[in-house]
Amino acid sequence: MEQTVWLPIRFGYKTLAEPKRRMQVLKLHFTEIRPEHVSALIDEHPEEDCLIRALPIDAPLPRISRFQGRLRFVQRQYQRHYIDLTTTWDDYQARFSPKTLQGMRRKLRKFERESGGTIDWRTYRTPEEMETFYRLAREVSSRTYQERLLDAGLPTEETFRQRMIERAAEGRVHGYLLFLHDAPIAYLYCPVDDGILEYAYLGYLQEHATLSPGTVLQWLVVEALYGEGGYRMFDFSAGEGAHKAMFGKDSLCCADVFLLQPTGANRLLVYAQAFVSTTSSFASRVLNRLQLKAHVKRLIRQT
């Protein structure tokens, strides 16, 4: 499927440039992608740039290389975390250490006390419910650091809202909100396809971070999904993070791979991406070694 693909060049939280390209994108879930799909994509579009997101890999790939006459650029490689929802809630909990489970229960009890004895969280699925969810979730998202610094909040575009309502009419989207004293403080937005829920957008108000609202909401959602049944997987989508690793007890090594025409413009774009990313990673490692990374992140989030 041909799409416009953005290739933002970021140094940490700062976006330096946002070049875009029209290219053919393989539209398969990572559980369905096979090596033959990659070759078929190239054969079907010999003159066009291509992208395979979440391509399962057996070993790390070089950042930049040649592949079947293309310039292969591996934008990122990561563990794709997920929850197998075909098991049971007891089986899932058994995969946590006793210490982690105790910590989770303390978080739930703390939030319950702060809420006056009952945790108020709600599920939204119908078109009318999703309209309400979107309005309330946008109130939260507009105040999160993800939106202010990374442009990664719940989208504001009308096309997104319309697609959300279409999905709701088809029974293919869930929205979740966590409330504190009748005010929303955390949201989770999950498209649903073929029994797979995708972790698309999660956000919470930083001023309530001590109550772990994102963690509390995620736990309640997973418990409810196991209780409801009928789902195959909760997919934590691309990228890594402590939240995804903690909840996603299964994972598969994946890569986002661009197969580009070896033009001068594409070479310039690829090497600029690689240079800035490498420099940013080096700076992050230095801050981490100096034990300053967590402090800097807190300062940025509070800005």
PDB file of C-alpha atoms in Angstrom:
ATOM      1  CA  MET A   1       0.000   0.000   0.000  1.00  0.00           C
ATOM      2  CA  GLU A   2       1.399   3.397  -0.957  1.00  0.00           C
ATOM      3  CA  GLN A   3       1.660   5.851   1.923  1.00  0.00           C
ATOM      4  CA  THR A   4       3.379   9.063   2.922  1.00  0.00           C
ATOM      5  CA  VAL A   5       6.041   8.109   5.447  1.00  0.00           C
ATOM      6  CA  TRP A   6       7.687  10.615   7.770  1.00  0.00           C
ATOM      7  CA  LEU A   7      11.301  10.078   8.726  1.00  0.00           C
ATOM      8  CA  PRO A   8      11.889  12.530  11.608  1.00  0.00           C
ATOM      9  CA  ILE A   9      15.487  13.282  12.509  1.00  0.00           C
ATOM     10  CA  ARG A  10      15.600  13.646  16.291  1.00  0.00           C
ATOM     11  CA  PHE A  11      18.278  14.425  18.818  1.00  0.00           C
ATOM     12  CA  GLY A  12      16.775  13.181  22.052  1.00  0.00           C
ATOM     13  CA  TYR A  13      13.407  14.922  22.435  1.00  0.00           C
ATOM     14  CA  LYS A  14      14.265  17.566  19.824  1.00  0.00           C
ATOM     15  CA  THR A  15      13.034  17.119  16.260  1.00  0.00           C
ATOM     16  CA  LEU A  16      15.596  18.648  13.891  1.00  0.00           C
ATOM     17  CA  ALA A  17      13.827  17.862  10.615  1.00  0.00           C
ATOM     18  CA  GLU A  18      10.867  15.858   9.339  1.00  0.00           C
ATOM     19  CA  PRO A  19      11.507  14.743   5.758  1.00  0.00           C
ATOM     20  CA  LYS A  20       8.840  12.604   4.128  1.00  0.00           C
ATOM     21  CA  ARG A  21       8.652  10.144   1.253  1.00  0.00           C
ATOM     22  CA  ARG A  22       5.924   8.391  -0.702  1.00  0.00           C
ATOM     23  CA  MET A  23       6.628   4.675  -0.573  1.00  0.00           C
ATOM     24  CA  GLN A  24       5.101   1.221  -0.594  1.00  0.00           C
ATOM     25  CA  VAL A  25       4.449  -0.067   2.924  1.00  0.00           C
ATOM     26  CA  LEU A  26       3.931  -3.747   3.698  1.00  0.00           C
ATOM     27  CA  LYS A  27       0.625  -3.919   5.591  1.00  0.00           C
ATOM     28  CA  LEU A  28       0.990  -7.089   7.611  1.00  0.00           C
ATOM     29  CA  HIS A  29       1.145  -7.660  11.348  1.00  0.00           C
ATOM     30  CA  PHE A  30       4.556  -8.771  12.600  1.00  0.00           C
ATOM     31  CA  THR A  31       3.137 -12.203  13.426  1.00  0.00           C
ATOM     32  CA  GLU A  32       2.316 -12.697   9.726  1.00  0.00           C
ATOM     33  CA  ILE A  33       5.450 -11.383   7.981  1.00  0.00           C
ATOM     34  CA  ARG A  34       7.613 -13.969   6.220  1.00  0.00           C
ATOM     35  CA  PRO A  35      10.863 -13.516   4.202  1.00  0.00           C
ATOM     36  CA  GLU A  36       9.010 -14.124   0.942  1.00  0.00           C
ATOM     37  CA  HIS A  37       6.838 -11.071   1.615  1.00  0.00           C
ATOM     38  CA  VAL A  38       9.908  -8.835   1.457  1.00  0.00           C
ATOM     39  CA  SER A  39      11.055 -10.203  -1.906  1.00  0.00           C
ATOM     40  CA  ALA A  40       7.508  -9.973  -3.274  1.00  0.00           C
ATOM     41  CA  LEU A  41       7.242  -6.319  -2.225  1.00  0.00           C
ATOM     42  CA  ILE A  42      10.450  -5.458  -4.097  1.00  0.00           C
ATOM     43  CA  ASP A  43       9.428  -7.441  -7.191  1.00  0.00           C
ATOM     44  CA  GLU A  44       6.003  -5.795  -7.320  1.00  0.00           C
ATOM     45  CA  HIS A  45       7.429  -2.254  -6.964  1.00  0.00           C
ATOM     46  CA  PRO A  46      10.833  -2.253  -8.703  1.00  0.00           C
ATOM     47  CA  GLU A  47      11.002   1.538  -9.077  1.00  0.00           C
ATOM     48  CA  GLU A  48       9.591   2.594  -5.717  1.00  0.00           C
ATOM     49  CA  ASP A  49      10.929   2.937  -2.181  1.00  0.00           C
ATOM     50  CA  CYS A  50       9.560   0.369   0.282  1.00  0.00           C
ATOM     51  CA  LEU A  51       9.112   0.017   4.031  1.00  0.00           C
ATOM     52  CA  ILE A  52       8.620  -3.067   6.180  1.00  0.00           C
ATOM     53  CA  ARG A  53       7.667  -2.248   9.752  1.00  0.00           C
ATOM     54  CA  ALA A  54       8.299  -4.777  12.544  1.00  0.00           C
ATOM     55  CA  LEU A  55      10.131  -7.263  10.339  1.00  0.00           C
ATOM     56  CA  PRO A  56      11.046 -10.258  12.540  1.00  0.00           C
ATOM     57  CA  ILE A  57      14.810 -10.852  12.513  1.00  0.00           C
ATOM     58  CA  ASP A  58      17.008 -13.649  13.845  1.00  0.00           C
ATOM     59  CA  ALA A  59      20.089 -11.469  14.442  1.00  0.00           C
ATOM     60  CA  PRO A  60      20.942  -7.749  14.446  1.00  0.00           C
ATOM     61  CA  LEU A  61      21.123  -6.142  10.996  1.00  0.00           C
ATOM     62  CA  PRO A  62      23.695  -3.547   9.896  1.00  0.00           C
ATOM     63  CA  ARG A  63      22.309  -0.017  10.051  1.00  0.00           C
ATOM     64  CA  ILE A  64      23.039   0.669   6.376  1.00  0.00           C
ATOM     65  CA  SER A  65      23.704  -1.975   3.726  1.00  0.00           C
ATOM     66  CA  ARG A  66      22.785  -3.184   0.239  1.00  0.00           C
ATOM     67  CA  PHE A  67      19.930  -5.641  -0.293  1.00  0.00           C
ATOM     68  CA  GLN A  68      18.761  -6.886  -3.686  1.00  0.00           C
ATOM     69  CA  GLY A  69      19.973  -3.708  -5.385  1.00  0.00           C
ATOM     70  CA  ARG A  70      18.370  -1.453  -2.761  1.00  0.00           C
ATOM     71  CA  LEU A  71      19.802   0.818  -0.114  1.00  0.00           C
ATOM     72  CA  ARG A  72      18.679  -0.948   3.067  1.00  0.00           C
ATOM     73  CA  PHE A  73      18.315   1.351   6.054  1.00  0.00           C
ATOM     74  CA  VAL A  74      17.384  -0.158   9.409  1.00  0.00           C
ATOM     75  CA  GLN A  75      15.790   2.735  11.257  1.00  0.00           C
ATOM     76  CA  ARG A  76      15.504   0.833  14.531  1.00  0.00           C
ATOM     77  CA  GLN A  77      15.749  -2.659  15.972  1.00  0.00           C
ATOM     78  CA  TYR A  78      13.856  -3.612  19.081  1.00  0.00           C
ATOM     79  CA  GLN A  79      12.095  -6.278  21.084  1.00  0.00           C
ATOM     80  CA  ARG A  80       8.420  -6.231  20.109  1.00  0.00           C
ATOM     81  CA  HIS A  81       6.696  -6.982  23.406  1.00  0.00           C
ATOM     82  CA  TYR A  82       3.265  -8.533  23.625  1.00  0.00           C
ATOM     83  CA  ILE A  83       0.864 -10.384  25.934  1.00  0.00           C
ATOM     84  CA  ASP A  84      -0.547 -13.747  24.889  1.00  0.00           C
ATOM     85  CA  LEU A  85      -4.242 -13.386  25.748  1.00  0.00           C
ATOM     86  CA  THR A  86      -5.057 -16.997  24.840  1.00  0.00           C
ATOM     87  CA  THR A  87      -3.736 -18.124  28.233  1.00  0.00           C
ATOM     88  CA  THR A  88      -5.346 -17.308  31.606  1.00  0.00           C
ATOM     89  CA  TRP A  89      -5.078 -14.413  34.032  1.00  0.00           C
ATOM     90  CA  ASP A  90      -3.518 -16.744  36.607  1.00  0.00           C
ATOM     91  CA  ASP A  91      -0.945 -17.945  34.060  1.00  0.00           C
ATOM     92  CA  TYR A  92      -0.072 -14.335  33.228  1.00  0.00           C
ATOM     93  CA  GLN A  93       0.339 -13.288  36.851  1.00  0.00           C
ATOM     94  CA  ALA A  94       2.561 -16.318  37.477  1.00  0.00           C
ATOM     95  CA  ARG A  95       5.121 -14.834  35.081  1.00  0.00           C
ATOM     96  CA  PHE A  96       5.766 -11.918  37.456  1.00  0.00           C
ATOM     97  CA  SER A  97       8.123 -12.244  40.376  1.00  0.00           C
ATOM     98  CA  PRO A  98       6.524 -12.157  43.851  1.00  0.00           C
ATOM     99  CA  LYS A  99       8.237  -8.819  44.474  1.00  0.00           C
ATOM    100  CA  THR A 100       6.798  -7.285  41.299  1.00  0.00           C
ATOM    101  CA  LEU A 101       3.316  -8.572  42.076  1.00  0.00           C
ATOM    102  CA  GLN A 102       3.500  -7.156  45.590  1.00  0.00           C
ATOM    103  CA  GLY A 103       4.603  -3.822  44.162  1.00  0.00           C
ATOM    104  CA  MET A 104       1.710  -3.831  41.702  1.00  0.00           C
ATOM    105  CA  ARG A 105      -0.806  -4.548  44.436  1.00  0.00           C
ATOM    106  CA  ARG A 106       0.641  -1.716  46.528  1.00  0.00           C
ATOM    107  CA  LYS A 107       0.156   0.651  43.579  1.00  0.00           C
ATOM    108  CA  LEU A 108      -3.446  -0.455  43.191  1.00  0.00           C
ATOM    109  CA  ARG A 109      -4.165  -0.055  46.915  1.00  0.00           C
ATOM    110  CA  LYS A 110      -2.505   3.365  46.963  1.00  0.00           C
ATOM    111  CA  PHE A 111      -4.593   4.576  44.036  1.00  0.00           C
ATOM    112  CA  GLU A 112      -7.706   3.092  45.613  1.00  0.00           C
ATOM    113  CA  ARG A 113      -7.079   4.981  48.871  1.00  0.00           C
ATOM    114  CA  GLU A 114      -6.431   8.220  47.005  1.00  0.00           C
ATOM    115  CA  SER A 115      -9.674   7.680  45.067  1.00  0.00           C
ATOM    116  CA  GLY A 116     -11.768   7.286  48.196  1.00  0.00           C
ATOM    117  CA  GLY A 117     -11.997   3.494  48.224  1.00  0.00           C
ATOM    118  CA  THR A 118     -12.828   2.658  44.599  1.00  0.00           C
ATOM    119  CA  ILE A 119     -10.739   2.915  41.429  1.00  0.00           C
ATOM    120  CA  ASP A 120     -12.803   4.666  38.777  1.00  0.00           C
ATOM    121  CA  TRP A 121     -11.806   3.499  35.316  1.00  0.00           C
ATOM    122  CA  ARG A 122     -14.019   3.169  32.252  1.00  0.00           C
ATOM    123  CA  THR A 123     -14.109   1.383  28.916  1.00  0.00           C
ATOM    124  CA  TYR A 124     -15.384   2.982  25.678  1.00  0.00           C
ATOM    125  CA  ARG A 125     -16.256   1.103  22.470  1.00  0.00           C
ATOM    126  CA  THR A 126     -19.346   2.355  20.637  1.00  0.00           C
ATOM    127  CA  PRO A 127     -19.186   5.424  18.358  1.00  0.00           C
ATOM    128  CA  GLU A 128     -20.976   7.547  20.958  1.00  0.00           C
ATOM    129  CA  GLU A 129     -18.721   6.277  23.749  1.00  0.00           C
ATOM    130  CA  MET A 130     -15.599   6.896  21.678  1.00  0.00           C
ATOM    131  CA  GLU A 131     -16.662  10.497  21.056  1.00  0.00           C
ATOM    132  CA  THR A 132     -16.757  10.943  24.837  1.00  0.00           C
ATOM    133  CA  PHE A 133     -13.463   9.109  25.244  1.00  0.00           C
ATOM    134  CA  TYR A 134     -11.773  11.283  22.630  1.00  0.00           C
ATOM    135  CA  ARG A 135     -12.907  14.530  24.230  1.00  0.00           C
ATOM    136  CA  LEU A 136     -11.737  13.490  27.702  1.00  0.00           C
ATOM    137  CA  ALA A 137      -8.526  11.808  26.518  1.00  0.00           C
ATOM    138  CA  ARG A 138      -7.587  14.920  24.560  1.00  0.00           C
ATOM    139  CA  GLU A 139      -7.902  16.931  27.788  1.00  0.00           C
ATOM    140  CA  VAL A 140      -5.268  14.651  29.298  1.00  0.00           C
ATOM    141  CA  SER A 141      -3.100  14.359  26.197  1.00  0.00           C
ATOM    142  CA  SER A 142      -2.825  18.112  25.684  1.00  0.00           C
ATOM    143  CA  ARG A 143      -1.127  18.365  29.091  1.00  0.00           C
ATOM    144  CA  THR A 144       1.326  15.458  28.739  1.00  0.00           C
ATOM    145  CA  TYR A 145       5.044  15.738  27.993  1.00  0.00           C
ATOM    146  CA  GLN A 146       4.590  13.208  25.168  1.00  0.00           C
ATOM    147  CA  GLU A 147       2.512  15.726  23.263  1.00  0.00           C
ATOM    148  CA  ARG A 148       4.449  18.837  24.240  1.00  0.00           C
ATOM    149  CA  LEU A 149       7.902  17.458  23.515  1.00  0.00           C
ATOM    150  CA  LEU A 150       7.508  14.478  21.182  1.00  0.00           C
ATOM    151  CA  ASP A 151       4.323  15.255  19.275  1.00  0.00           C
ATOM    152  CA  ALA A 152       3.252  11.779  20.413  1.00  0.00           C
ATOM    153  CA  GLY A 153      -0.053  12.522  22.085  1.00  0.00           C
ATOM    154  CA  LEU A 154      -3.493  11.436  20.927  1.00  0.00           C
ATOM    155  CA  PRO A 155      -3.768  12.924  17.397  1.00  0.00           C
ATOM    156  CA  THR A 156      -5.800  16.076  16.884  1.00  0.00           C
ATOM    157  CA  GLU A 157      -6.459  15.634  13.159  1.00  0.00           C
ATOM    158  CA  GLU A 158     -10.074  15.282  12.093  1.00  0.00           C
ATOM    159  CA  THR A 159      -9.127  12.328   9.870  1.00  0.00           C
ATOM    160  CA  PHE A 160      -7.969  10.442  12.989  1.00  0.00           C
ATOM    161  CA  ARG A 161     -11.203  11.155  14.825  1.00  0.00           C
ATOM    162  CA  GLN A 162     -13.293  10.065  11.830  1.00  0.00           C
ATOM    163  CA  ARG A 163     -11.306   6.835  11.466  1.00  0.00           C
ATOM    164  CA  MET A 164     -11.727   6.195  15.194  1.00  0.00           C
ATOM    165  CA  ILE A 165     -15.521   6.507  14.869  1.00  0.00           C
ATOM    166  CA  GLU A 166     -15.497   4.213  11.829  1.00  0.00           C
ATOM    167  CA  ARG A 167     -13.559   1.626  13.800  1.00  0.00           C
ATOM    168  CA  ALA A 168     -15.988   1.954  16.704  1.00  0.00           C
ATOM    169  CA  ALA A 169     -18.928   1.306  14.372  1.00  0.00           C
ATOM    170  CA  GLU A 170     -17.120  -1.862  13.247  1.00  0.00           C
ATOM    171  CA  GLY A 171     -16.287  -2.919  16.819  1.00  0.00           C
ATOM    172  CA  ARG A 172     -12.561  -2.450  16.195  1.00  0.00           C
ATOM    173  CA  VAL A 173     -11.362   0.017  18.804  1.00  0.00           C
ATOM    174  CA  HIS A 174     -11.246   0.305  22.586  1.00  0.00           C
ATOM    175  CA  GLY A 175     -10.665   3.404  24.663  1.00  0.00           C
ATOM    176  CA  TYR A 176      -9.851   3.366  28.385  1.00  0.00           C
ATOM    177  CA  LEU A 177      -9.777   6.200  30.907  1.00  0.00           C
ATOM    178  CA  LEU A 178      -8.642   6.342  34.530  1.00  0.00           C
ATOM    179  CA  PHE A 179     -10.262   8.960  36.749  1.00  0.00           C
ATOM    180  CA  LEU A 180      -9.280  10.578  40.025  1.00  0.00           C
ATOM    181  CA  HIS A 181     -12.032  12.473  41.847  1.00  0.00           C
ATOM    182  CA  ASP A 182     -14.163  12.455  38.653  1.00  0.00           C
ATOM    183  CA  ALA A 183     -11.385  13.960  36.520  1.00  0.00           C
ATOM    184  CA  PRO A 184      -9.558  11.927  33.824  1.00  0.00           C
ATOM    185  CA  ILE A 185      -5.824  11.555  34.496  1.00  0.00           C
ATOM    186  CA  ALA A 186      -4.756   8.711  32.181  1.00  0.00           C
ATOM    187  CA  TYR A 187      -5.905   7.221  28.882  1.00  0.00           C
ATOM    188  CA  LEU A 188      -5.143   4.222  26.692  1.00  0.00           C
ATOM    189  CA  TYR A 189      -6.235   3.955  23.047  1.00  0.00           C
ATOM    190  CA  CYS A 190      -6.212   0.532  21.355  1.00  0.00           C
ATOM    191  CA  PRO A 191      -7.251  -0.332  17.795  1.00  0.00           C
ATOM    192  CA  VAL A 192      -8.422  -3.946  17.529  1.00  0.00           C
ATOM    193  CA  ASP A 193      -7.831  -6.174  14.505  1.00  0.00           C
ATOM    194  CA  ASP A 194      -8.323  -9.929  14.278  1.00  0.00           C
ATOM    195  CA  GLY A 195      -8.357 -10.310  18.044  1.00  0.00           C
ATOM    196  CA  ILE A 196      -5.178  -8.253  18.512  1.00  0.00           C
ATOM    197  CA  LEU A 197      -5.288  -5.045  20.546  1.00  0.00           C
ATOM    198  CA  GLU A 198      -2.572  -2.555  19.671  1.00  0.00           C
ATOM    199  CA  TYR A 199      -1.041  -0.274  22.289  1.00  0.00           C
ATOM    200  CA  ALA A 200      -1.326   2.859  20.170  1.00  0.00           C
ATOM    201  CA  TYR A 201      -1.473   5.790  22.611  1.00  0.00           C
ATOM    202  CA  LEU A 202      -1.006   5.950  26.381  1.00  0.00           C
ATOM    203  CA  GLY A 203      -0.726   9.143  28.353  1.00  0.00           C
ATOM    204  CA  TYR A 204      -1.142  10.435  31.888  1.00  0.00           C
ATOM    205  CA  LEU A 205      -0.847  13.670  33.822  1.00  0.00           C
ATOM    206  CA  GLN A 206       2.664  14.080  35.182  1.00  0.00           C
ATOM    207  CA  GLU A 207       1.427  15.745  38.367  1.00  0.00           C
ATOM    208  CA  HIS A 208      -0.079  12.399  39.398  1.00  0.00           C
ATOM    209  CA  ALA A 209       3.017  10.339  38.568  1.00  0.00           C
ATOM    210  CA  THR A 210       3.453   9.231  42.187  1.00  0.00           C
ATOM    211  CA  LEU A 211       0.170   7.310  41.821  1.00  0.00           C
ATOM    212  CA  SER A 212       1.493   5.392  38.768  1.00  0.00           C
ATOM    213  CA  PRO A 213      -1.678   6.052  36.738  1.00  0.00           C
ATOM    214  CA  GLY A 214      -0.356   4.557  33.486  1.00  0.00           C
ATOM    215  CA  THR A 215       0.694   1.362  35.243  1.00  0.00           C
ATOM    216  CA  VAL A 216      -2.566   1.099  37.196  1.00  0.00           C
ATOM    217  CA  LEU A 217      -4.685   1.585  34.076  1.00  0.00           C
ATOM    218  CA  GLN A 218      -2.656  -0.924  32.061  1.00  0.00           C
ATOM    219  CA  TRP A 219      -2.983  -3.595  34.762  1.00  0.00           C
ATOM    220  CA  LEU A 220      -6.739  -3.123  35.056  1.00  0.00           C
ATOM    221  CA  VAL A 221      -7.163  -3.287  31.289  1.00  0.00           C
ATOM    222  CA  VAL A 222      -5.157  -6.499  30.941  1.00  0.00           C
ATOM    223  CA  GLU A 223      -7.063  -8.143  33.790  1.00  0.00           C
ATOM    224  CA  ALA A 224     -10.370  -7.184  32.156  1.00  0.00           C
ATOM    225  CA  LEU A 225      -9.290  -8.532  28.759  1.00  0.00           C
ATOM    226  CA  TYR A 226      -8.421 -11.898  30.257  1.00  0.00           C
ATOM    227  CA  GLY A 227     -11.767 -11.945  32.041  1.00  0.00           C
ATOM    228  CA  GLU A 228     -13.681 -11.038  28.884  1.00  0.00           C
ATOM    229  CA  GLY A 229     -11.902 -13.582  26.683  1.00  0.00           C
ATOM    230  CA  GLY A 230     -11.963 -13.836  22.895  1.00  0.00           C
ATOM    231  CA  TYR A 231      -8.724 -11.934  22.252  1.00  0.00           C
ATOM    232  CA  ARG A 232      -5.454 -13.290  20.899  1.00  0.00           C
ATOM    233  CA  MET A 233      -2.842 -10.722  21.854  1.00  0.00           C
ATOM    234  CA  PHE A 234      -2.102  -7.340  23.377  1.00  0.00           C
ATOM    235  CA  ASP A 235       0.585  -5.915  21.108  1.00  0.00           C
ATOM    236  CA  PHE A 236       2.768  -3.198  22.644  1.00  0.00           C
ATOM    237  CA  SER A 237       3.720  -1.943  19.159  1.00  0.00           C
ATOM    238  CA  ALA A 238       7.132  -0.792  17.976  1.00  0.00           C
ATOM    239  CA  GLY A 239       9.874   0.383  20.285  1.00  0.00           C
ATOM    240  CA  GLU A 240      11.012  -0.549  23.745  1.00  0.00           C
ATOM    241  CA  GLY A 241      10.551   0.803  27.235  1.00  0.00           C
ATOM    242  CA  ALA A 242      10.275  -0.261  30.848  1.00  0.00           C
ATOM    243  CA  HIS A 243       6.458  -0.232  30.739  1.00  0.00           C
ATOM    244  CA  LYS A 244       6.302  -2.488  27.678  1.00  0.00           C
ATOM    245  CA  ALA A 245       8.961  -4.853  29.008  1.00  0.00           C
ATOM    246  CA  MET A 246       7.245  -5.203  32.372  1.00  0.00           C
ATOM    247  CA  PHE A 247       3.809  -6.022  30.976  1.00  0.00           C
ATOM    248  CA  GLY A 248       4.804  -7.692  27.699  1.00  0.00           C
ATOM    249  CA  LYS A 249       6.209 -10.979  28.955  1.00  0.00           C
ATOM    250  CA  ASP A 250       6.669 -12.326  25.427  1.00  0.00           C
ATOM    251  CA  SER A 251       8.690 -10.590  22.739  1.00  0.00           C
ATOM    252  CA  LEU A 252      10.179 -10.995  19.288  1.00  0.00           C
ATOM    253  CA  CYS A 253      13.187  -9.155  17.861  1.00  0.00           C
ATOM    254  CA  CYS A 254      11.997  -6.897  15.040  1.00  0.00           C
ATOM    255  CA  ALA A 255      13.318  -4.133  12.802  1.00  0.00           C
ATOM    256  CA  ASP A 256      11.799  -1.268  10.815  1.00  0.00           C
ATOM    257  CA  VAL A 257      13.490  -1.635   7.443  1.00  0.00           C
ATOM    258  CA  PHE A 258      13.537   0.824   4.550  1.00  0.00           C
ATOM    259  CA  LEU A 259      14.434  -0.566   1.119  1.00  0.00           C
ATOM    260  CA  LEU A 260      15.225   2.555  -0.876  1.00  0.00           C
ATOM    261  CA  GLN A 261      16.338   3.349  -4.375  1.00  0.00           C
ATOM    262  CA  PRO A 262      20.121   4.113  -4.137  1.00  0.00           C
ATOM    263  CA  THR A 263      19.757   7.780  -5.126  1.00  0.00           C
ATOM    264  CA  GLY A 264      21.867  10.639  -3.824  1.00  0.00           C
ATOM    265  CA  ALA A 265      18.915  12.132  -1.963  1.00  0.00           C
ATOM    266  CA  ASN A 266      18.154   8.848  -0.228  1.00  0.00           C
ATOM    267  CA  ARG A 267      21.796   8.340   0.702  1.00  0.00           C
ATOM    268  CA  LEU A 268      21.935  11.821   2.240  1.00  0.00           C
ATOM    269  CA  LEU A 269      18.747  11.170   4.221  1.00  0.00           C
ATOM    270  CA  VAL A 270      19.914   7.784   5.491  1.00  0.00           C
ATOM    271  CA  TYR A 271      23.349   8.939   6.607  1.00  0.00           C
ATOM    272  CA  ALA A 272      21.897  12.059   8.279  1.00  0.00           C
ATOM    273  CA  GLN A 273      19.472   9.848  10.198  1.00  0.00           C
ATOM    274  CA  ALA A 274      22.246   7.474  11.227  1.00  0.00           C
ATOM    275  CA  PHE A 275      24.636  10.256  12.314  1.00  0.00           C
ATOM    276  CA  VAL A 276      22.105  12.135  14.462  1.00  0.00           C
ATOM    277  CA  SER A 277      20.770   8.927  16.003  1.00  0.00           C
ATOM    278  CA  THR A 278      24.260   7.688  16.863  1.00  0.00           C
ATOM    279  CA  THR A 279      25.218  11.045  18.378  1.00  0.00           C
ATOM    280  CA  SER A 280      22.011  11.173  20.414  1.00  0.00           C
ATOM    281  CA  SER A 281      22.580   7.639  21.711  1.00  0.00           C
ATOM    282  CA  PHE A 282      26.129   8.533  22.701  1.00  0.00           C
ATOM    283  CA  ALA A 283      24.919  11.581  24.637  1.00  0.00           C
ATOM    284  CA  SER A 284      22.307   9.428  26.358  1.00  0.00           C
ATOM    285  CA  ARG A 285      24.958   6.901  27.412  1.00  0.00           C
ATOM    286  CA  VAL A 286      27.175   9.662  28.797  1.00  0.00           C
ATOM    287  CA  LEU A 287      24.314  11.090  30.869  1.00  0.00           C
ATOM    288  CA  ASN A 288      23.490   7.614  32.079  1.00  0.00           C
ATOM    289  CA  ARG A 289      27.105   6.963  33.072  1.00  0.00           C
ATOM    290  CA  LEU A 290      27.137  10.237  34.984  1.00  0.00           C
ATOM    291  CA  GLN A 291      23.837   9.218  36.614  1.00  0.00           C
ATOM    292  CA  LEU A 292      22.175  12.321  35.214  1.00  0.00           C
ATOM    293  CA  LYS A 293      19.838  10.819  32.618  1.00  0.00           C
ATOM    294  CA  ALA A 294      16.842  10.263  34.899  1.00  0.00           C
ATOM    295  CA  HIS A 295      17.237  13.764  36.362  1.00  0.00           C
ATOM    296  CA  VAL A 296      17.404  15.389  32.924  1.00  0.00           C
ATOM    297  CA  LYS A 297      14.323  13.453  31.756  1.00  0.00           C
ATOM    298  CA  ARG A 298      12.348  14.613  34.810  1.00  0.00           C
ATOM    299  CA  LEU A 299      13.355  18.224  34.169  1.00  0.00           C
ATOM    300  CA  ILE A 300      12.303  17.967  30.519  1.00  0.00           C
ATOM    301  CA  ARG A 301       8.952  16.404  31.385  1.00  0.00           C
ATOM    302  CA  GLN A 302       8.229  19.153  33.889  1.00  0.00           C
ATOM    303  CA  THR A 303       9.085  21.904  31.425  1.00  0.00           C
TER     304      THR A 303
END
